[in-house]
Short mmCIF file of C-alpha atoms in Angstrom, two decimals:
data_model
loop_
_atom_site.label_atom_id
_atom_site.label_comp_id
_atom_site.label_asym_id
_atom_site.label_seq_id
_atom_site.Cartn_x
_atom_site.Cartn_y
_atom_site.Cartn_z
CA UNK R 1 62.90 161.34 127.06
CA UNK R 2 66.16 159.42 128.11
CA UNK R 3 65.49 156.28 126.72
CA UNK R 4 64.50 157.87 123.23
CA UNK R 5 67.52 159.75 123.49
CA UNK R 6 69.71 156.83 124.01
CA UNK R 7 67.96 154.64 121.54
CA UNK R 8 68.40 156.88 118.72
CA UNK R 9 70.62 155.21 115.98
CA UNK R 10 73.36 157.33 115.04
CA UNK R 11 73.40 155.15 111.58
CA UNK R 12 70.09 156.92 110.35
CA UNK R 13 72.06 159.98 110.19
CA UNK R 14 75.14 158.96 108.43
CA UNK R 15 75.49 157.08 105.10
CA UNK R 16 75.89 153.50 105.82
CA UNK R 17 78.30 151.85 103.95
CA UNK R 18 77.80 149.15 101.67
CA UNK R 19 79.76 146.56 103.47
CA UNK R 20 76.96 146.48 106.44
CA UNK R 21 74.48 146.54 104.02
CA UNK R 22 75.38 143.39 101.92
CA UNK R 23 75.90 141.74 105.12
CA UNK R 24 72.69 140.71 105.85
CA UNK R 25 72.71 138.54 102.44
CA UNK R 26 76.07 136.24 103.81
CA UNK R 27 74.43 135.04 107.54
CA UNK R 28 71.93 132.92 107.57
CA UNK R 29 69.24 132.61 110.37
CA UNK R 30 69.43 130.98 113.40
CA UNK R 31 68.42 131.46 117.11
CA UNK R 32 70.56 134.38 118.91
CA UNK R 33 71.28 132.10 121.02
CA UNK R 34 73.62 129.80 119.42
CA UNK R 35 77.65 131.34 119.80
CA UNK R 36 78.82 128.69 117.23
CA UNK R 37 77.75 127.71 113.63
CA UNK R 38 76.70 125.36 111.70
CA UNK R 39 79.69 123.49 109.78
CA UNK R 40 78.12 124.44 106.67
CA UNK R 41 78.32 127.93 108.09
CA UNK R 42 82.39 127.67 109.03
CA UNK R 43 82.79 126.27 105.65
CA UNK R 44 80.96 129.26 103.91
CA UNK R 45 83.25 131.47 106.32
CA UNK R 46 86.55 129.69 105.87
CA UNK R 47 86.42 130.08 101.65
CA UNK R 48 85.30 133.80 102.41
CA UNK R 49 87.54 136.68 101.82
CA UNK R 50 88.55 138.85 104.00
CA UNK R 51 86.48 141.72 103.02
CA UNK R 52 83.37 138.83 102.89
CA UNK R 53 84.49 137.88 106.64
CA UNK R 54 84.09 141.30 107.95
CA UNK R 55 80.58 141.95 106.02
CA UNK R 56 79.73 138.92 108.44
CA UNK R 57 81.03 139.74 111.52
CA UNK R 58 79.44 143.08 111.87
CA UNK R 59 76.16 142.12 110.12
CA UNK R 60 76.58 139.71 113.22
CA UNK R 61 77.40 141.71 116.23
CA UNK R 62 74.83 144.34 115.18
CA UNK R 63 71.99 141.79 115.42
CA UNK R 64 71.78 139.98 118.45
CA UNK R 65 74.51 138.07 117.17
CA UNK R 66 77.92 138.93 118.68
CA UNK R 67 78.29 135.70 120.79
CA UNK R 68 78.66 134.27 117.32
CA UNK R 69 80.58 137.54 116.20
CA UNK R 70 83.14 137.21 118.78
CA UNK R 71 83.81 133.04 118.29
CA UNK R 72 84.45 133.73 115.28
CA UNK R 73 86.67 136.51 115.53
CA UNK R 74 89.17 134.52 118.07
CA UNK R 75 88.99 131.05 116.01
CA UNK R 76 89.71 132.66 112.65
CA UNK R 77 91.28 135.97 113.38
CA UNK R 78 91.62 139.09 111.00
CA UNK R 79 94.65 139.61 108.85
CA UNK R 80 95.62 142.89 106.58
CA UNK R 81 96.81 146.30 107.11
CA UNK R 82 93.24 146.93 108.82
CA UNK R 83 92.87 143.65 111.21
CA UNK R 84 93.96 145.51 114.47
CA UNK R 85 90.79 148.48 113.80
CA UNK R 86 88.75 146.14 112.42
CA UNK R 87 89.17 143.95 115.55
CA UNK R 88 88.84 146.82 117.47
CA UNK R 89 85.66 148.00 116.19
CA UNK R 90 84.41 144.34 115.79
CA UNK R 91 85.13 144.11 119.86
CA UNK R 92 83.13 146.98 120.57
CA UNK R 93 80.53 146.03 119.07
CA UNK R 94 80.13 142.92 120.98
CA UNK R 95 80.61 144.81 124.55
CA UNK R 96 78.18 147.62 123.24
CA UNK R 97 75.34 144.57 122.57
CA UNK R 98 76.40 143.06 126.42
CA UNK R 99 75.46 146.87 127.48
CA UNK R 100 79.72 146.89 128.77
CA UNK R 101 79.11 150.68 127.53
CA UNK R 102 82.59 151.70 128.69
CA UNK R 103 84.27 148.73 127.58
CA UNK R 104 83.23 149.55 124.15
CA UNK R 105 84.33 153.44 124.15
CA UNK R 106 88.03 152.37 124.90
CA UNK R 107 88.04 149.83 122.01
CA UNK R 108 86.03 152.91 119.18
CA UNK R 109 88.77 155.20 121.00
CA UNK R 110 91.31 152.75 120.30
CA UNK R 111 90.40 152.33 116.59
CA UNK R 112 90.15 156.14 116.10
CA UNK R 113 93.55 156.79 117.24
CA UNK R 114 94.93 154.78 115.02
CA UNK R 115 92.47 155.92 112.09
CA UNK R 116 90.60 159.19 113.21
CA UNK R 117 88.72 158.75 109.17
CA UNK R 118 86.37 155.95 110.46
CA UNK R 119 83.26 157.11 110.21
CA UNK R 120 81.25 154.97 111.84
CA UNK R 121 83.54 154.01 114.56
CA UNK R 122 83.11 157.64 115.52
CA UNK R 123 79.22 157.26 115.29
CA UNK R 124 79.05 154.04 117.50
CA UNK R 125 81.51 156.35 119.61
CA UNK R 126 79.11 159.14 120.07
CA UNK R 127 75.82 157.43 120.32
CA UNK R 128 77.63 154.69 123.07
CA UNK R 129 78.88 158.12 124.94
CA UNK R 130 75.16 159.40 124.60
CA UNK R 131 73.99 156.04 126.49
CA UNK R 132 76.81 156.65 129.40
CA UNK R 133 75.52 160.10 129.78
CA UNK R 134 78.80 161.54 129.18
CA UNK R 135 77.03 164.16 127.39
CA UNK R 136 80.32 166.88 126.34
CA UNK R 137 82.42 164.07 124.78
CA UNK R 138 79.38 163.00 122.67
CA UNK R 139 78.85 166.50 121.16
CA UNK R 140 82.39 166.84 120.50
CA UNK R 141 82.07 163.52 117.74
CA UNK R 142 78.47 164.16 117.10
CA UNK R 143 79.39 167.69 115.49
CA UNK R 144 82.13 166.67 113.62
CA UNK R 145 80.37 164.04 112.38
CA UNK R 146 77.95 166.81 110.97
CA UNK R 147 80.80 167.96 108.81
CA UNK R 148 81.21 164.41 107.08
CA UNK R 149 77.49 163.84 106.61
CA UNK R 150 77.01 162.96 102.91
CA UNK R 151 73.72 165.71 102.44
CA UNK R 152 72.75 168.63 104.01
CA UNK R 153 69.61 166.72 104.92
CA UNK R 154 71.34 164.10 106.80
CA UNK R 155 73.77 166.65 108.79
CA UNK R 156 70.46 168.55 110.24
CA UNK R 157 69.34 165.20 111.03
CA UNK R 158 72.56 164.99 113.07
CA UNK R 159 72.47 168.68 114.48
CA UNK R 160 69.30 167.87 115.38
CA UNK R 161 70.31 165.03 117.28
CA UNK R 162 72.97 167.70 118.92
CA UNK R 163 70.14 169.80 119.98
CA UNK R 164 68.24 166.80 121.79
CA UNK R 165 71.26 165.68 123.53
CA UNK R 166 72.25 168.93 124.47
CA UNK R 167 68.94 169.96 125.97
CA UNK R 168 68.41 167.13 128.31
CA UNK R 169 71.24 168.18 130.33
CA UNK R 170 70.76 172.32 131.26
CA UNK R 171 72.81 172.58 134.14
CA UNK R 172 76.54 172.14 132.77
CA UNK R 173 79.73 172.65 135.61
CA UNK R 174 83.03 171.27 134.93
CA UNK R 175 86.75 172.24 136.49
CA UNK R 176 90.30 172.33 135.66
CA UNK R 177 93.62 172.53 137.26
CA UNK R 178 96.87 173.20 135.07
CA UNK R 179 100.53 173.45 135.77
CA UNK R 180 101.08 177.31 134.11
CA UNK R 181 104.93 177.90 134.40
CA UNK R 182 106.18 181.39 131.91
CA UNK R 183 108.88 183.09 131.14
CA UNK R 184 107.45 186.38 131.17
CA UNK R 185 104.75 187.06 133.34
CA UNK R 186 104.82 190.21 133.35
CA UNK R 187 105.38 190.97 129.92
CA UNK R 188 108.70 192.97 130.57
CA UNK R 189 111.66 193.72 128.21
CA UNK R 190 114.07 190.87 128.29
CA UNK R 191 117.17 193.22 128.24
CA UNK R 192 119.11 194.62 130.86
CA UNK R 193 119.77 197.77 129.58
CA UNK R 194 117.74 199.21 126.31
CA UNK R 195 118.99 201.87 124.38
CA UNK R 196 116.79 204.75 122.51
CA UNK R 197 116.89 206.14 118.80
CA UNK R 198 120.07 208.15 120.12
CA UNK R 199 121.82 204.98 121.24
CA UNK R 200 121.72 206.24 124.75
CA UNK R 201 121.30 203.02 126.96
CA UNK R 202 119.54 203.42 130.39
CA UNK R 203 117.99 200.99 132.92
CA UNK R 204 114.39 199.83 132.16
CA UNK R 205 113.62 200.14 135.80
CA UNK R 206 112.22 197.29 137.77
CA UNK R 207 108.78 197.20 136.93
CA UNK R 208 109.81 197.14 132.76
CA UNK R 209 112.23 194.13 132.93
CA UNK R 210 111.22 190.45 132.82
CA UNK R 211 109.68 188.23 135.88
CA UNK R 212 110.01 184.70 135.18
CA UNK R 213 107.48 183.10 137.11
CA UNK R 214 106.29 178.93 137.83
CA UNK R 215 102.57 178.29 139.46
CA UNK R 216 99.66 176.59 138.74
CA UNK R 217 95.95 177.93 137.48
CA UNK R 218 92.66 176.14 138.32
CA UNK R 219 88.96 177.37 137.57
CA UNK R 220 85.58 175.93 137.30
CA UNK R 221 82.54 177.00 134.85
CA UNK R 222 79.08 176.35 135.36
CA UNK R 223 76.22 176.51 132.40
CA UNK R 224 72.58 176.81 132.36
CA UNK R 225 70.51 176.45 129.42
CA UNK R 226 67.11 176.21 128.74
CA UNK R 227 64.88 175.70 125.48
CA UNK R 228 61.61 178.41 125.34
CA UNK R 229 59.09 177.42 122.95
CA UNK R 230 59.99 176.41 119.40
CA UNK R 231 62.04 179.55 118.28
CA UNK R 232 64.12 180.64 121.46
CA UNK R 233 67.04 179.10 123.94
CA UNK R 234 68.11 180.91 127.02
CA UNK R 235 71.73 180.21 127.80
CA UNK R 236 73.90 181.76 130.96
CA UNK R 237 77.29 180.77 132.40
CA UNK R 238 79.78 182.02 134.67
CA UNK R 239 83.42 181.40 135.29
CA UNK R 240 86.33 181.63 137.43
CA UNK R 241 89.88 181.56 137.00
CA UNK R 242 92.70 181.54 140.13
CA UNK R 243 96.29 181.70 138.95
CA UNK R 244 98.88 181.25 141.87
CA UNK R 245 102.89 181.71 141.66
CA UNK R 246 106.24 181.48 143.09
CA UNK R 247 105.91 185.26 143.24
CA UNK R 248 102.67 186.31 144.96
CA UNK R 249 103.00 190.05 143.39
CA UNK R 250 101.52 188.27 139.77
CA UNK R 251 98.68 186.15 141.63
CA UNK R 252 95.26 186.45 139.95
CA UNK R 253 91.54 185.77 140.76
CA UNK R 254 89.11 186.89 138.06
CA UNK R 255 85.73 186.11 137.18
CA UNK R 256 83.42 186.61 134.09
CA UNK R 257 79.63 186.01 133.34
CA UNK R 258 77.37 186.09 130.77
CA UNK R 259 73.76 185.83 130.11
CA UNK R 260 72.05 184.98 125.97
CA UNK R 261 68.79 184.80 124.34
CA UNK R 262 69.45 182.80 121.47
CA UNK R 263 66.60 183.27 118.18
CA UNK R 264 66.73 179.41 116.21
CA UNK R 265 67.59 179.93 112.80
CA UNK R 266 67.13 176.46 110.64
CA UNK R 267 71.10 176.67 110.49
CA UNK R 268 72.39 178.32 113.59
CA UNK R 269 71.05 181.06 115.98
CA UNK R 270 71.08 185.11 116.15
CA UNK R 271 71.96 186.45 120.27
CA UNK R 272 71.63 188.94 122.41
CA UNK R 273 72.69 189.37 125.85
CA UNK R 274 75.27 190.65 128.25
CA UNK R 275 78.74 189.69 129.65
CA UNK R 276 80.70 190.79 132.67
CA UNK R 277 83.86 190.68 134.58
CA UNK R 278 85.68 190.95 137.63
CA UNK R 279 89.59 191.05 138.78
CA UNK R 280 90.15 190.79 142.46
CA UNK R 281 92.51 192.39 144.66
CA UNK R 282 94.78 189.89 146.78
CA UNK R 283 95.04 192.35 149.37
CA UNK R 284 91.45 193.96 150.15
CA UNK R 285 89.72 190.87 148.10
CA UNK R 286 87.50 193.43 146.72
CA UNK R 287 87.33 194.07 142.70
CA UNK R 288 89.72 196.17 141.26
CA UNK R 289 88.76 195.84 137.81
CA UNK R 290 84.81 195.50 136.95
CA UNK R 291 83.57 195.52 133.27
CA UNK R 292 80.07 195.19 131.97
CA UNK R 293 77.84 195.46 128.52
CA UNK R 294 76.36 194.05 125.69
CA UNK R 295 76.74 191.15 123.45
CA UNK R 296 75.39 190.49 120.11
CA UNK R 297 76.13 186.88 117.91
CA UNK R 298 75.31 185.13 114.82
CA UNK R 299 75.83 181.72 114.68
CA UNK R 300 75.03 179.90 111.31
CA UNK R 301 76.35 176.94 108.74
CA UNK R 302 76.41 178.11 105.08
CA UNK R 303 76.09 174.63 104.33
CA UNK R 304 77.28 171.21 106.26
CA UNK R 305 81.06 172.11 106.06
CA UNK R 306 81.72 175.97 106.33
CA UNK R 307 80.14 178.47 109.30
CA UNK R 308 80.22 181.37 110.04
CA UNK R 309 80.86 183.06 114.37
CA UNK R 310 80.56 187.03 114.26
CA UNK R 311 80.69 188.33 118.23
CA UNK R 312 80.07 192.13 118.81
CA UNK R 313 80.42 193.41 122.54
CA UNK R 314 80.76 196.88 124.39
CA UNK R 315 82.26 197.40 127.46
CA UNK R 316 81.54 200.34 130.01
CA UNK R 317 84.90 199.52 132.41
CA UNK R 318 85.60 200.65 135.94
CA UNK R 319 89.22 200.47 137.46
CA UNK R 320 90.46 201.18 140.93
CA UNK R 321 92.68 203.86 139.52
CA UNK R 322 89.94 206.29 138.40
CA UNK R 323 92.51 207.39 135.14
CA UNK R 324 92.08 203.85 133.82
CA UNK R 325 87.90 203.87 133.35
CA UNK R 326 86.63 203.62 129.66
CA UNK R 327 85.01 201.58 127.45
CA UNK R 328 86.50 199.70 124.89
CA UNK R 329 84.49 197.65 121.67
CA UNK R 330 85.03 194.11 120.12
CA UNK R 331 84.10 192.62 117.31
CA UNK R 332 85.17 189.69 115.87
CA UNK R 333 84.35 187.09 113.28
CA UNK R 334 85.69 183.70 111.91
CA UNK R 335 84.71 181.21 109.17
CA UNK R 336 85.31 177.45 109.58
CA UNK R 337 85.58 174.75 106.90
CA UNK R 338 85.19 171.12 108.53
CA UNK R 339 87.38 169.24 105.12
CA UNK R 340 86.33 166.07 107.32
CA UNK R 341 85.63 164.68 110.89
CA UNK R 342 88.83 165.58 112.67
CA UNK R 343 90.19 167.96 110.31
CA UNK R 344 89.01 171.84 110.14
CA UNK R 345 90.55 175.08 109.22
CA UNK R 346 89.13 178.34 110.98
CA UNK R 347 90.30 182.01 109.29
CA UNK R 348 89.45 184.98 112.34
CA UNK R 349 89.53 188.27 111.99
CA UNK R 350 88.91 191.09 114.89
CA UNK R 351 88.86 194.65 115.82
CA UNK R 352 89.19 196.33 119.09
CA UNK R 353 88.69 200.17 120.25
CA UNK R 354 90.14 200.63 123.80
CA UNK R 355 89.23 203.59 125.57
CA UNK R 356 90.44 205.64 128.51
CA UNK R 357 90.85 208.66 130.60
CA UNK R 358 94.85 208.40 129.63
CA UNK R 359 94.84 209.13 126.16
CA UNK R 360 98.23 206.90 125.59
CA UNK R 361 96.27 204.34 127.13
CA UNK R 362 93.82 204.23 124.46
CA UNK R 363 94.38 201.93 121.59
CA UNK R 364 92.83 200.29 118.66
CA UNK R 365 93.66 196.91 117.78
CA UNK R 366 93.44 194.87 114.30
CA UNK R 367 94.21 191.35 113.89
CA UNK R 368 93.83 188.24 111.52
CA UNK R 369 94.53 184.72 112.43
CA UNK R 370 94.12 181.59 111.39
CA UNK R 371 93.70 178.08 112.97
CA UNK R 372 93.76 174.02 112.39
CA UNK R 373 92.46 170.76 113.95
CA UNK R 374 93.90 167.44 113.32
CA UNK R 375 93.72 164.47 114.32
CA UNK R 376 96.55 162.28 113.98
CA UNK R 377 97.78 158.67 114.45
CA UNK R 378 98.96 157.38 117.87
CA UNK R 379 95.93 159.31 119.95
CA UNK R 380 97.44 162.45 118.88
CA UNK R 381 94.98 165.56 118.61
CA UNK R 382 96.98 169.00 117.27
CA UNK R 383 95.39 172.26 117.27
CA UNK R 384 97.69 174.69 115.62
CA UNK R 385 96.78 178.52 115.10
CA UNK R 386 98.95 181.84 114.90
CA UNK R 387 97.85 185.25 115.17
CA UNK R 388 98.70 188.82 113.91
CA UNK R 389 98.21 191.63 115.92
CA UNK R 390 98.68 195.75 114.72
CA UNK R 391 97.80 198.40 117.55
CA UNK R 392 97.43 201.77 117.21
CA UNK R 393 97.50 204.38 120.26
CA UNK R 394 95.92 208.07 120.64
CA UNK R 395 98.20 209.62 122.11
CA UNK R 396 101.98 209.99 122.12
CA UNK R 397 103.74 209.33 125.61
CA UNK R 398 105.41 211.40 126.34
CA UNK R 399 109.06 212.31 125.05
CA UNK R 400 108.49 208.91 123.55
CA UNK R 401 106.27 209.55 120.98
CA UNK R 402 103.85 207.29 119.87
CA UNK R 403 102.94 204.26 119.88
CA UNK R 404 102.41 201.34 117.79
CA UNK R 405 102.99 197.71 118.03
CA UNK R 406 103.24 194.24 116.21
CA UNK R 407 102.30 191.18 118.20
CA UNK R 408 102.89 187.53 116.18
CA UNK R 409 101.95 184.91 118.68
CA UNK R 410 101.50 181.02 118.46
CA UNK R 411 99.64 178.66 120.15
CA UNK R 412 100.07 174.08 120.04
CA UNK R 413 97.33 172.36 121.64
CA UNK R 414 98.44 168.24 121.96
CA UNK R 415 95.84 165.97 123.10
CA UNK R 416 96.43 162.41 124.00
CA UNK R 417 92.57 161.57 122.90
CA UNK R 418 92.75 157.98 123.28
CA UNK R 419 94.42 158.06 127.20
CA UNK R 420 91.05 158.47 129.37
CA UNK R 421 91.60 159.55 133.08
CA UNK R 422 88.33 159.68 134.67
CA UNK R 423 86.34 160.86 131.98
CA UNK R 424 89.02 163.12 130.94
CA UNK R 425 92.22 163.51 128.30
CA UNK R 426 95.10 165.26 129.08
CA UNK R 427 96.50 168.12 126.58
CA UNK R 428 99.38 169.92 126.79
CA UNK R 429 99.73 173.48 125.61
CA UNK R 430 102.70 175.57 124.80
CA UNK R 431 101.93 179.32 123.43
CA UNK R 432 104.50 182.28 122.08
CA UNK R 433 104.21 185.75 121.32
CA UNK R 434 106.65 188.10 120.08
CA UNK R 435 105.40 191.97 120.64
CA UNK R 436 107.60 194.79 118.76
CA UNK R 437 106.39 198.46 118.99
CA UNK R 438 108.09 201.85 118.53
CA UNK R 439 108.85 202.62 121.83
CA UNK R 440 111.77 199.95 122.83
CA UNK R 441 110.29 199.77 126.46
CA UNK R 442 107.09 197.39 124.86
CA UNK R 443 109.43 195.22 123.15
CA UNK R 444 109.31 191.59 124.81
CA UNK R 445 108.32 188.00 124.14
CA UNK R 446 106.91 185.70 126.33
CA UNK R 447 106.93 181.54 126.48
CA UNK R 448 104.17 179.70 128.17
CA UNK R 449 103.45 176.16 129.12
CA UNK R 450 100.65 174.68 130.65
CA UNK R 451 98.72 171.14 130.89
CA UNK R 452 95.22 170.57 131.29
CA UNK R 453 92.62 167.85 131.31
CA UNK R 454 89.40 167.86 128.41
CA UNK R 455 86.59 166.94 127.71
CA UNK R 456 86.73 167.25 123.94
CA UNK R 457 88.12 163.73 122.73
#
C-alpha cells in the first residue's frame, strides 16, 4: 500500500498543460545517461525561445533526464519575469528525480510563495510531501488543489487520492506551544468608574474591571481513524489545552473529546457521534466544569468549488456551582467557495440556546460571519474573518433589567508558508472583539495576540 500510494501521479488528476505536453516533440532520444547534448542539440536549444526552452527542460527532468535538465539550465540560464519560478520549479524537479525529496519541497515552496497560482508546482508539492510521509501538509495542497481541478471528474479523482492518503495514517497526534499575551483576560469593563441610565457613576468592583494578563498556552491532540467496509469511517480525537499567566487566578487546563461514525456520501459524509469536555480546577485538580452529548454533521461538495459544513450538538452540562447546570444547543452551518487553490471565501451562520438554573444566565445567541484565505506573495498566507454576534437573555437581573448584547470581533491569521522549522510554519495571530450590551457592566473589548507553529502550508 505505501509504495502505490507514493507512486501515484498527481498529474493524472489535474489538467496538464500544454507546454509539458508538446515537450516531448522538441528532445530527441538518447541514453539517460548522457548530462550533455549533442551540438546539433545546443544548436536546436540556443535558436529556441524561451517558452520552447522551458517545454524542454521539463519534458527533460520529468524523464530520466534532469542531468541533462540541470546542464542546461546553468549553461544557458532562464530570463523573463518568470525565470526565478521557473528555475525554481525546474530545480525541483531534478532533486525530486535524485529522490533529494526535501530538497525539492523547499524549491516548489519557494516558487509558490512567490506565485501561490502554479498549479502544478503545488501538485509536485503535494505528491513529493506524500513520498516524505509528511502526510497533514500534503492534504492541505491536495484539497485545494480539488478546488482548481478542471471537471468534477478529475477533482473526485483527487479527493479520492485524499481519502487514500489519509487512511494510511489512523493514528494522528500533533502539539503546539504559543506565546498568548491579552489585554483583557477577564473580559472586564475597561473603565474605572461606569455610570448608569441616571448618570450615577459607581465602582465596577474588582471582579468587573479589566485584568491585563501575559502567558503562554500549549496543547496536544491526538486522532484515530479508521475506514469500516465500503460505506462507513470511524473517527475519534481528544484534546487538551493548558493556558498559564503572570496571574495564576486566570490559569486554565481544559480538555474535550469526541467520538464519529461517518456514512460516505459520493461527495462528503453524514455523522453521528458524541463530544465532551472538561475544565479543571487549579486548586483540587478535579473538574469543575464537565459537559457531554450528541453530535450530528453533514459534510458535502455541491460541486468541485462550493461545500457545504452544518454541525448540530446538545449539551447536558454540570458545574461545581450546582446554580450553573443546564444544557445549552448549537447549531451551526457554513458554505465555502474555493475561487482557486489558495483563495476561498467561507459565509457561517450559528445559533445557540444556553440554559441554566439562573434564569439571567440563560441566553440565546445568533450570529453570522464571514471568512477569507489568501495566499499572497513573499510566503505570506492571510486568513481574515469577522463575526457578528446578538444575545438574548431570559431573565432580567435584577434592578438592571435585561439583557442583551452585540459582540463584533475580528480575527488575522499570518503565515510565513514558505519558512519551514522542523516540519512546521510559524503564524501569527492577532484577534479583537468589541461586546456592547444594555447593562454598562458587560461593556468591554478585548485584544489578543498569540503565535503558533502549523502544519497547514
Amino acid at each position: 500500500m505505501r509504495c502505490r500510494l507514493t507512486t501515484i501521479s498527481l498529474r493524472a488528476c489535474i489538467a496538464a498543460p500544454a507546454a509539458i505536453l508538446l515537450a516531448a516533440m522538441l528532445c530527441s532520444q538518447q541514453p539517460a545517461a548522457a548530462s550533455q547534448p549533442s551540438e546539433t542539440q545546443l544548436a536546436s536549444y540556443e535558436a529556441g525561445s524561451e517558452t520552447e526552452r522551458v517545454k524542454l527542460l521539463l519534458h527533460l527532468a520529468k524523464n530520466g533526464k534532469h542531468d541533462q535538465a540541470e546542464w542546461l539550465l546553468q549553461k544557458y540560464p532562464l530570463q523573463g519575469p518568470h525565470a526565478a519560478n521557473r528555475k525554481f520549479y525546474i530545480d525541483g524537479l531534478v532533486l525530486k528525480a535524485r529522490r533529494d525529496y526535501t530538497g525539492a519541497v523547499g524549491k516548489f515552496r519557494s516558487a509558490l510563495a512567490d506565485d501561490p497560482k502554479l498549479t502544478m508546482v503545488r501538485a509536485e508539492l503535494a505528491q513529493t510531501l506524500v513520498i516524505l510521509q509528511q502526510d497533514d501538509s500534503a492534504l492541505h495542497h491536495l484539497r485545494q488543489l480539488a478546488t482548481d481541478a478542471p471537471s468534477d471528474e478529475e477533482a473526485r479523482g483527487i479527493k479520492s487520492f485524499i481519502d487514500q492518503v489519509d487512511a494510511r495514517s489512523p493514528f494522528k497526534f500533533n502539539a503546539w506551544i504559543a506565546a498568548a499575551p491579552t489585554s483583557n483576560i477577564n473580559n472586564g469593563i475597561s473603565k474605572k468608574k461606569v455610570y448608569d441610565a441616571n448618570e450615577e457613576g459607581f465602582d465596577p468592583g474588582e471582579s468587573r474591571k479589566q485584568s491585563k494578563a501575559v502567558g503562554m498556552a500549549a496543547g496536544v491532540n491526538a486522532a484515530f481513524s479508521r475506514r469500516l467496509g465500503n460505506d462507513f469511517t470511524l473517527v475519534a480525537g481528544i484534546n487538551h489545552e493548558t493556558r498559564l499567566y503572570d496571574n495564576a487566578d486566570y490559569n486554565s487546563f481544559s480538555f474535550s473529546e469526541s467520538v464519529e461514525l461517518r456514512y460516505l456520501l459520493e461527495r462528503g459524509h453524514i455523522g453521528i457521534g458524541a463530544v465532551s469536555s472538561q475544565s479543571i480546577d487549579k486548586e483540587t485538580v478535579r473538574p469543575n466544569f464537565v459537559s457531554y452529548g450528541p453530535r450530528v454533521s453533514l459534510h458535502y461538495g455541491i460541486d468541485q468549488k462550493n461545500t457545504v459544513t452544518l454541525t448540530g450538538v446538545y449539551e447536558w452540562r454540570d458545574s461545581i456551582n450546582d446554580l450553573a447546570d443546564g444544557n445549552a444547543l448549537f447549531l451551526d452551518a457554513s458554505l465555502t467557495h474555493g475561487f482557486t487553490s489558495g483563495f476561498s471565501v467561507t459565509a457561517l451562520a450559528g445559533y445557540d440556546k444556553v440554559t441554566s438554573q439562573l434564569g439571567f444566565s440563560s441566553f440565546q445567541t445568533w450570529t453570522g460571519g464571514l471568512s477569507v484565505y489568501k495566499e499572497l506573495p513573499m510566503g505570506i498566507t492571510a486568513s481574515v474573518a469577522a463575526q457578528l454576534r446578538y444575545s438574548e437573555f431570559d431573565a432580567p437581573q435584577g434592578i438592571l433589567g435585561l439583557r442583551e448584547d452585540w459582540r463584533t470581533s475580528g480575527n488575522l491569521t499570518l503565515t510565513k508558508r514558505d519558512l519551514n522549522i522542523l516540519g512546521f510554519a510559524p503564524s501569527l495571530n492577532y484577534s479583537y472583539s468589541l461586546n456592547q450590551s444594555s447593562i454598562f457592566l458587560y461593556d468591554y473589548d478585548n485584544h489578543a495576540i498569540d503565535l503558533r507553529f502549523t502544519k497547514d502550508f
